[in-house]
PDB file of C-alpha atoms in Angstrom:
ATOM      1  CA  MET A   1      51.756 -76.904 -31.152  1.00 33.00           C
ATOM      2  CA  GLN A   2      50.354 -77.637 -27.796  1.00 36.00           C
ATOM      3  CA  VAL A   3      52.129 -80.237 -25.876  1.00 37.00           C
ATOM      4  CA  GLY A   4      49.601 -82.558 -24.479  1.00 37.00           C
ATOM      5  CA  THR A   5      49.705 -84.839 -21.091  1.00 35.00           C
ATOM      6  CA  SER A   6      47.931 -87.725 -19.817  1.00 34.00           C
ATOM      7  CA  LEU A   7      47.162 -88.152 -16.074  1.00 35.00           C
ATOM      8  CA  VAL A   8      48.911 -91.180 -14.710  1.00 36.00           C
ATOM      9  CA  ILE A   9      47.988 -91.966 -11.020  1.00 35.00           C
ATOM     10  CA  ASN A  10      48.876 -94.936  -9.013  1.00 37.00           C
ATOM     11  CA  LEU A  11      46.680 -95.345  -5.922  1.00 38.00           C
ATOM     12  CA  GLN A  12      46.652 -98.281  -3.628  1.00 39.00           C
ATOM     13  CA  GLU A  13      42.945 -99.675  -3.542  1.00 41.00           C
ATOM     14  CA  LYS A  14      41.340 -98.758  -0.263  1.00 36.00           C
ATOM     15  CA  THR A  15      37.845 -99.524   0.948  1.00 40.00           C
ATOM     16  CA  TYR A  16      36.257 -96.337   2.394  1.00 35.00           C
ATOM     17  CA  ASP A  17      33.593 -96.167   4.901  1.00 39.00           C
ATOM     18  CA  ILE A  18      30.766 -94.175   3.608  1.00 38.00           C
ATOM     19  CA  ASP A  19      29.066 -93.663   6.897  1.00 42.00           C
ATOM     20  CA  LEU A  20      32.202 -92.411   8.236  1.00 41.00           C
ATOM     21  CA  ASP A  21      32.623 -89.964   5.432  1.00 56.00           C
ATOM     22  CA  GLU A  22      29.238 -88.840   5.774  1.00 58.00           C
ATOM     23  CA  ASP A  23      30.137 -87.694   9.363  1.00 64.00           C
ATOM     24  CA  LEU A  24      32.500 -85.084   7.827  1.00 79.00           C
ATOM     25  CA  ILE A  25      31.457 -81.614   8.777  1.00 86.00           C
ATOM     26  CA  LEU A  26      32.305 -79.669   5.583  1.00 89.00           C
ATOM     27  CA  PRO A  27      31.271 -76.206   4.319  1.00 92.00           C
ATOM     28  CA  ILE A  28      30.826 -75.463   0.768  1.00 92.00           C
ATOM     29  CA  VAL A  29      33.152 -72.713  -0.140  1.00 93.00           C
ATOM     30  CA  ALA A  30      33.624 -70.637  -3.288  1.00 92.00           C
ATOM     31  CA  ASN A  31      36.492 -71.910  -5.874  1.00 87.00           C
ATOM     32  CA  PHE A  32      35.955 -68.728  -7.813  1.00 86.00           C
ATOM     33  CA  ASP A  33      35.411 -64.840  -7.348  1.00 90.00           C
ATOM     34  CA  GLY A  34      32.072 -63.874  -8.477  1.00 91.00           C
ATOM     35  CA  VAL A  35      28.656 -62.370  -8.019  1.00 93.00           C
ATOM     36  CA  VAL A  36      25.954 -64.969  -6.564  1.00 94.00           C
ATOM     37  CA  THR A  37      22.771 -64.928  -8.741  1.00 92.00           C
ATOM     38  CA  GLN A  38      21.109 -68.028  -7.051  1.00 93.00           C
ATOM     39  CA  ILE A  39      21.545 -70.401  -3.868  1.00 93.00           C
ATOM     40  CA  ASN A  40      20.138 -73.596  -3.099  1.00 92.00           C
ATOM     41  CA  ALA A  41      20.829 -75.025   0.226  1.00 91.00           C
ATOM     42  CA  TYR A  42      19.746 -78.554   0.573  1.00 91.00           C
ATOM     43  CA  GLN A  43      21.649 -79.006   3.936  1.00 91.00           C
ATOM     44  CA  GLY A  44      23.420 -76.542   6.007  1.00 93.00           C
ATOM     45  CA  THR A  45      22.745 -72.729   6.269  1.00 94.00           C
ATOM     46  CA  PRO A  46      23.390 -70.302   3.658  1.00 95.00           C
ATOM     47  CA  MET A  47      26.033 -67.773   4.204  1.00 95.00           C
ATOM     48  CA  VAL A  48      25.379 -65.555   1.090  1.00 94.00           C
ATOM     49  CA  LYS A  49      22.549 -64.390  -0.957  1.00 93.00           C
ATOM     50  CA  SER A  50      21.745 -63.460  -4.383  1.00 92.00           C
ATOM     51  CA  GLY A  51      23.741 -60.162  -5.358  1.00 93.00           C
ATOM     52  CA  ASP A  52      26.520 -60.678  -2.874  1.00 94.00           C
ATOM     53  CA  VAL A  53      30.064 -60.210  -4.324  1.00 94.00           C
ATOM     54  CA  VAL A  54      31.978 -63.476  -3.137  1.00 94.00           C
ATOM     55  CA  LYS A  55      35.859 -64.144  -3.221  1.00 93.00           C
ATOM     56  CA  ARG A  56      37.512 -67.603  -3.590  1.00 89.00           C
ATOM     57  CA  GLY A  57      37.646 -69.649  -0.523  1.00 90.00           C
ATOM     58  CA  GLN A  58      34.821 -67.720   1.230  1.00 93.00           C
ATOM     59  CA  VAL A  59      32.007 -69.903   3.195  1.00 94.00           C
ATOM     60  CA  LEU A  60      28.742 -70.141   0.856  1.00 95.00           C
ATOM     61  CA  ILE A  61      27.033 -72.829   2.787  1.00 94.00           C
ATOM     62  CA  ALA A  62      27.964 -73.342   6.541  1.00 93.00           C
ATOM     63  CA  PRO A  63      27.821 -77.004   7.838  1.00 93.00           C
ATOM     64  CA  TYR A  64      25.178 -76.407  10.548  1.00 93.00           C
ATOM     65  CA  VAL A  65      21.592 -75.404  11.048  1.00 92.00           C
ATOM     66  CA  MET A  66      19.815 -73.849  14.163  1.00 90.00           C
ATOM     67  CA  VAL A  67      17.047 -75.923  15.679  1.00 89.00           C
ATOM     68  CA  ASP A  68      15.076 -74.265  18.608  1.00 88.00           C
ATOM     69  CA  GLY A  69      18.147 -72.354  19.188  1.00 87.00           C
ATOM     70  CA  GLU A  70      20.573 -75.138  19.255  1.00 90.00           C
ATOM     71  CA  ARG A  71      23.126 -75.641  16.607  1.00 91.00           C
ATOM     72  CA  LYS A  72      23.184 -78.782  14.817  1.00 92.00           C
ATOM     73  CA  GLU A  73      26.162 -79.610  12.807  1.00 91.00           C
ATOM     74  CA  MET A  74      26.144 -81.495   9.318  1.00 89.00           C
ATOM     75  CA  ARG A  75      27.758 -81.722   6.057  1.00 89.00           C
ATOM     76  CA  ALA A  76      26.584 -79.019   3.880  1.00 91.00           C
ATOM     77  CA  ARG A  77      24.903 -79.783   0.508  1.00 91.00           C
ATOM     78  CA  GLY A  78      23.678 -77.517  -2.316  1.00 92.00           C
ATOM     79  CA  GLU A  79      24.680 -75.362  -5.116  1.00 92.00           C
ATOM     80  CA  VAL A  80      25.645 -71.798  -5.551  1.00 93.00           C
ATOM     81  CA  ILE A  81      25.256 -70.178  -8.985  1.00 92.00           C
ATOM     82  CA  ALA A  82      27.325 -66.909  -9.830  1.00 92.00           C
ATOM     83  CA  SER A  83      28.350 -64.901 -12.421  1.00 91.00           C
ATOM     84  CA  ILE A  84      32.136 -64.798 -12.896  1.00 90.00           C
ATOM     85  CA  PHE A  85      34.452 -63.123 -15.414  1.00 88.00           C
ATOM     86  CA  ILE A  86      36.872 -64.866 -17.544  1.00 88.00           C
ATOM     87  CA  LYS A  87      39.381 -62.693 -19.842  1.00 89.00           C
ATOM     88  CA  GLY A  88      41.936 -62.758 -22.548  1.00 92.00           C
ATOM     89  CA  GLN A  89      44.120 -59.854 -23.156  1.00 93.00           C
ATOM     90  CA  VAL A  90      46.795 -59.031 -25.689  1.00 91.00           C
ATOM     91  CA  ILE A  91      49.335 -55.856 -25.620  1.00 90.00           C
ATOM     92  CA  PHE A  92      50.213 -54.059 -28.568  1.00 89.00           C
ATOM     93  CA  ASN A  93      53.064 -51.248 -29.152  1.00 85.00           C
ATOM     94  CA  GLU A  94      53.524 -49.749 -32.469  1.00 81.00           C
ATOM     95  CA  ASN A  95      57.018 -48.331 -31.687  1.00 79.00           C
ATOM     96  CA  GLY A  96      58.805 -51.471 -30.576  1.00 76.00           C
ATOM     97  CA  THR A  97      58.328 -55.415 -30.150  1.00 79.00           C
ATOM     98  CA  GLU A  98      55.648 -57.349 -28.788  1.00 76.00           C
ATOM     99  CA  LEU A  99      55.347 -60.794 -26.921  1.00 81.00           C
ATOM    100  CA  VAL A 100      53.459 -63.410 -28.784  1.00 85.00           C
ATOM    101  CA  ARG A 101      52.840 -66.885 -28.285  1.00 88.00           C
ATOM    102  CA  SER A 102      55.157 -69.224 -30.271  1.00 90.00           C
ATOM    103  CA  GLY A 103      52.737 -72.087 -30.356  1.00 89.00           C
ATOM    104  CA  ASN A 104      54.797 -74.167 -28.015  1.00 91.00           C
ATOM    105  CA  CYS A 105      52.766 -75.161 -24.853  1.00 91.00           C
ATOM    106  CA  VAL A 106      53.477 -77.380 -21.742  1.00 90.00           C
ATOM    107  CA  THR A 107      50.354 -78.571 -19.780  1.00 89.00           C
ATOM    108  CA  ILE A 108      50.513 -79.995 -16.292  1.00 87.00           C
ATOM    109  CA  LYS A 109      47.725 -81.808 -14.634  1.00 86.00           C
ATOM    110  CA  GLU A 110      47.416 -82.331 -10.865  1.00 85.00           C
ATOM    111  CA  MET A 111      44.912 -84.024  -8.810  1.00 82.00           C
ATOM    112  CA  GLU A 112      43.989 -82.932  -5.325  1.00 79.00           C
ATOM    113  CA  PHE A 113      42.519 -85.707  -3.082  1.00 73.00           C
ATOM    114  CA  PHE A 114      41.683 -85.257   0.602  1.00 67.00           C
ATOM    115  CA  GLY A 115      44.435 -82.588   0.684  1.00 66.00           C
ATOM    116  CA  THR A 116      47.086 -84.585  -0.978  1.00 74.00           C
ATOM    117  CA  THR A 117      48.326 -83.626  -4.578  1.00 75.00           C
ATOM    118  CA  PHE A 118      49.223 -86.301  -7.126  1.00 75.00           C
ATOM    119  CA  LYS A 119      51.371 -84.995 -10.288  1.00 74.00           C
ATOM    120  CA  ALA A 120      50.960 -86.287 -13.851  1.00 69.00           C
ATOM    121  CA  LYS A 121      53.825 -87.309 -16.110  1.00 69.00           C
ATOM    122  CA  HIS A 122      54.586 -84.406 -18.220  1.00 70.00           C
ATOM    123  CA  LYS A 123      57.255 -82.478 -20.316  1.00 72.00           C
ATOM    124  CA  GLU A 124      59.624 -80.171 -18.530  1.00 80.00           C
ATOM    125  CA  MET A 125      58.562 -76.522 -19.052  1.00 83.00           C
ATOM    126  CA  ASN A 126      61.955 -74.687 -19.791  1.00 87.00           C
ATOM    127  CA  PHE A 127      60.625 -71.463 -21.542  1.00 90.00           C
ATOM    128  CA  SER A 128      62.362 -68.330 -20.706  1.00 89.00           C
ATOM    129  CA  LYS A 129      59.370 -66.081 -21.177  1.00 90.00           C
ATOM    130  CA  TYR A 130      55.744 -67.340 -20.771  1.00 90.00           C
ATOM    131  CA  GLU A 131      51.940 -66.987 -19.993  1.00 89.00           C
ATOM    132  CA  ILE A 132      50.364 -69.101 -17.332  1.00 87.00           C
ATOM    133  CA  GLU A 133      46.814 -70.109 -17.298  1.00 86.00           C
ATOM    134  CA  LYS A 134      45.168 -72.080 -14.695  1.00 82.00           C
ATOM    135  CA  SER A 135      41.905 -73.715 -14.333  1.00 81.00           C
ATOM    136  CA  SER A 136      40.374 -76.337 -12.074  1.00 77.00           C
ATOM    137  CA  GLU A 137      37.518 -78.869 -12.401  1.00 77.00           C
ATOM    138  CA  ILE A 138      35.606 -80.443  -9.224  1.00 74.00           C
ATOM    139  CA  ILE A 139      35.035 -84.039  -9.889  1.00 74.00           C
ATOM    140  CA  CYS A 140      31.894 -85.731  -8.366  1.00 68.00           C
ATOM    141  CA  LYS A 141      31.279 -82.474  -6.580  1.00 60.00           C
ATOM    142  CA  ASN A 142      28.500 -82.832  -3.766  1.00 61.00           C
ATOM    143  CA  MET A 143      29.185 -86.454  -3.461  1.00 63.00           C
ATOM    144  CA  PRO A 144      30.627 -88.230  -0.456  1.00 63.00           C
ATOM    145  CA  ILE A 145      33.887 -88.460  -1.980  1.00 69.00           C
ATOM    146  CA  CYS A 146      35.264 -86.125  -4.552  1.00 73.00           C
ATOM    147  CA  PHE A 147      38.596 -84.468  -5.985  1.00 75.00           C
ATOM    148  CA  LYS A 148      39.693 -81.656  -7.907  1.00 78.00           C
ATOM    149  CA  ILE A 149      41.675 -81.847 -11.137  1.00 83.00           C
ATOM    150  CA  ILE A 150      44.074 -78.677 -11.738  1.00 84.00           C
ATOM    151  CA  THR A 151      45.217 -77.984 -15.154  1.00 87.00           C
ATOM    152  CA  THR A 152      48.242 -75.218 -15.561  1.00 87.00           C
ATOM    153  CA  ARG A 153      49.217 -74.308 -19.019  1.00 89.00           C
ATOM    154  CA  TYR A 154      52.635 -72.653 -19.779  1.00 91.00           C
ATOM    155  CA  TYR A 155      52.515 -70.646 -23.227  1.00 92.00           C
ATOM    156  CA  GLU A 156      55.995 -69.802 -24.620  1.00 93.00           C
ATOM    157  CA  LEU A 157      56.235 -66.083 -25.578  1.00 93.00           C
ATOM    158  CA  VAL A 158      58.724 -64.841 -28.282  1.00 92.00           C
ATOM    159  CA  GLU A 159      59.501 -61.238 -29.069  1.00 87.00           C
ATOM    160  CA  GLN A 160      58.266 -60.167 -32.545  1.00 82.00           C
ATOM    161  CA  GLN A 161      58.916 -56.705 -34.170  1.00 82.00           C
ATOM    162  CA  VAL A 162      55.959 -54.533 -34.834  1.00 77.00           C
ATOM    163  CA  THR A 163      55.581 -53.431 -38.497  1.00 76.00           C
ATOM    164  CA  LYS A 164      51.954 -52.339 -38.542  1.00 82.00           C
ATOM    165  CA  THR A 165      49.928 -49.619 -36.754  1.00 88.00           C
ATOM    166  CA  PHE A 166      47.051 -50.369 -34.367  1.00 90.00           C
ATOM    167  CA  GLU A 167      44.382 -49.534 -36.671  1.00 92.00           C
ATOM    168  CA  GLN A 168      45.885 -51.992 -39.339  1.00 91.00           C
ATOM    169  CA  GLU A 169      45.907 -54.521 -36.669  1.00 90.00           C
ATOM    170  CA  ARG A 170      42.839 -53.589 -34.578  1.00 93.00           C
ATOM    171  CA  GLU A 171      40.341 -56.502 -36.022  1.00 94.00           C
ATOM    172  CA  PHE A 172      43.116 -58.996 -35.501  1.00 93.00           C
ATOM    173  CA  LEU A 173      44.040 -57.921 -31.965  1.00 94.00           C
ATOM    174  CA  ILE A 174      40.239 -58.205 -30.986  1.00 95.00           C
ATOM    175  CA  LYS A 175      39.952 -61.618 -32.334  1.00 94.00           C
ATOM    176  CA  LYS A 176      43.198 -62.684 -30.686  1.00 92.00           C
ATOM    177  CA  SER A 177      41.925 -61.284 -27.234  1.00 93.00           C
ATOM    178  CA  ARG A 178      38.478 -63.082 -27.873  1.00 92.00           C
ATOM    179  CA  TYR A 179      40.435 -66.430 -28.721  1.00 90.00           C
ATOM    180  CA  GLN A 180      42.352 -66.344 -25.683  1.00 88.00           C
ATOM    181  CA  ALA A 181      39.129 -65.588 -23.622  1.00 89.00           C
ATOM    182  CA  TYR A 182      37.569 -68.574 -25.045  1.00 87.00           C
ATOM    183  CA  GLU A 183      40.709 -70.923 -24.670  1.00 83.00           C
ATOM    184  CA  ASN A 184      40.355 -69.988 -20.923  1.00 80.00           C
ATOM    185  CA  LEU A 185      36.878 -71.102 -20.920  1.00 76.00           C
ATOM    186  CA  GLN A 186      35.751 -74.607 -19.788  1.00 66.00           C
ATOM    187  CA  SER A 187      33.267 -76.514 -21.937  1.00 61.00           C
ATOM    188  CA  ASP A 188      30.407 -76.688 -19.331  1.00 62.00           C
ATOM    189  CA  PHE A 189      30.308 -72.838 -18.756  1.00 71.00           C
ATOM    190  CA  ASN A 190      27.383 -70.981 -19.987  1.00 76.00           C
ATOM    191  CA  VAL A 191      28.536 -67.431 -21.525  1.00 87.00           C
ATOM    192  CA  VAL A 192      25.846 -64.792 -21.182  1.00 88.00           C
ATOM    193  CA  GLU A 193      27.589 -61.723 -21.970  1.00 91.00           C
ATOM    194  CA  GLU A 194      30.710 -60.768 -23.986  1.00 93.00           C
ATOM    195  CA  GLN A 195      32.636 -57.381 -23.930  1.00 93.00           C
ATOM    196  CA  THR A 196      36.057 -56.184 -25.483  1.00 95.00           C
ATOM    197  CA  ASP A 197      37.754 -53.112 -24.097  1.00 95.00           C
ATOM    198  CA  ILE A 198      40.584 -50.998 -25.722  1.00 96.00           C
ATOM    199  CA  VAL A 199      42.594 -49.034 -23.583  1.00 96.00           C
ATOM    200  CA  LEU A 200      45.767 -46.850 -24.632  1.00 94.00           C
ATOM    201  CA  ALA A 201      48.362 -46.543 -21.579  1.00 92.00           C
ATOM    202  CA  GLY A 202      51.493 -44.895 -22.721  1.00 88.00           C
ATOM    203  CA  ASP A 203      52.774 -46.468 -25.799  1.00 84.00           C
ATOM    204  CA  ASN A 204      50.748 -49.604 -25.146  1.00 90.00           C
ATOM    205  CA  TYR A 205      47.447 -50.861 -26.243  1.00 93.00           C
ATOM    206  CA  TYR A 206      45.534 -53.100 -23.883  1.00 96.00           C
ATOM    207  CA  ILE A 207      42.951 -55.052 -25.840  1.00 96.00           C
ATOM    208  CA  THR A 208      40.967 -57.200 -23.235  1.00 96.00           C
ATOM    209  CA  THR A 209      37.850 -59.419 -23.824  1.00 95.00           C
ATOM    210  CA  TYR A 210      35.719 -60.594 -20.915  1.00 93.00           C
ATOM    211  CA  LEU A 211      33.289 -63.262 -20.951  1.00 92.00           C
ATOM    212  CA  LYS A 212      30.648 -63.385 -18.265  1.00 91.00           C
ATOM    213  CA  VAL A 213      29.421 -66.857 -17.519  1.00 90.00           C
ATOM    214  CA  ASN A 214      27.080 -68.445 -14.909  1.00 89.00           C
ATOM    215  CA  MET A 215      28.271 -71.647 -12.931  1.00 86.00           C
ATOM    216  CA  ASP A 216      28.118 -73.449  -9.666  1.00 89.00           C
ATOM    217  CA  ILE A 217      30.958 -72.067  -7.825  1.00 89.00           C
ATOM    218  CA  GLY A 218      30.666 -74.069  -4.634  1.00 89.00           C
ATOM    219  CA  ALA A 219      33.103 -76.871  -3.529  1.00 85.00           C
ATOM    220  CA  TYR A 220      33.896 -78.828  -0.455  1.00 82.00           C
ATOM    221  CA  ASN A 221      36.962 -77.590   1.665  1.00 66.00           C
ATOM    222  CA  TYR A 222      39.009 -80.466   2.591  1.00 59.00           C
ATOM    223  CA  GLU A 223      41.816 -79.741   4.954  1.00 50.00           C
ATOM    224  CA  GLY A 224      41.663 -76.119   4.131  1.00 47.00           C
ATOM    225  CA  ASN A 225      42.013 -76.397   0.134  1.00 44.00           C
ATOM    226  CA  ILE A 226      39.329 -76.009  -2.482  1.00 42.00           C
TER     227      ILE A 226
END
């Protein structure tokens, strides 16, 4: 059973000078690895083009434009649509034990705001073996003030004796890998392609489902963090 948490943050009320915030010279950077499919730069200079492979943290739209040979700095604005891959994987061994999720999960949520991290109250994670899944969501992206919610899920793993052959378990394992892939998927992602690969390496079968999704991967870089 998944253990939920609620985000509880106490912030002192503060009035922000919008004009001052508008003067912040910020680039738009990638918050995922991916392949660019479309870029719309409303303000600033595009640093990538359609078809480029980009890495997390790479500058996508620089915070300046060139006017008559002179560099004019400004806050970058725009969107960069890219194809990214989200995966789910299970490992199967006919001759021993396998690690499976017990059903216990601890979810930890954090908020990044101007380089400062605020942690929510949550249940302590004391699993001896676990899988980690992490996702992030930009709130008010491309707005004068924005922040990021980071969700980390710890899934407890337990050993289970293998009693069936791979062929007997094949369809179940494929469904399980697909389930894990979609579990990692955020609701606003648009799945454009799905593929499941099965690889035998030594005594282990690796069943991996890849989801190709298109999304805006751009985010502001506050104090070196995305």
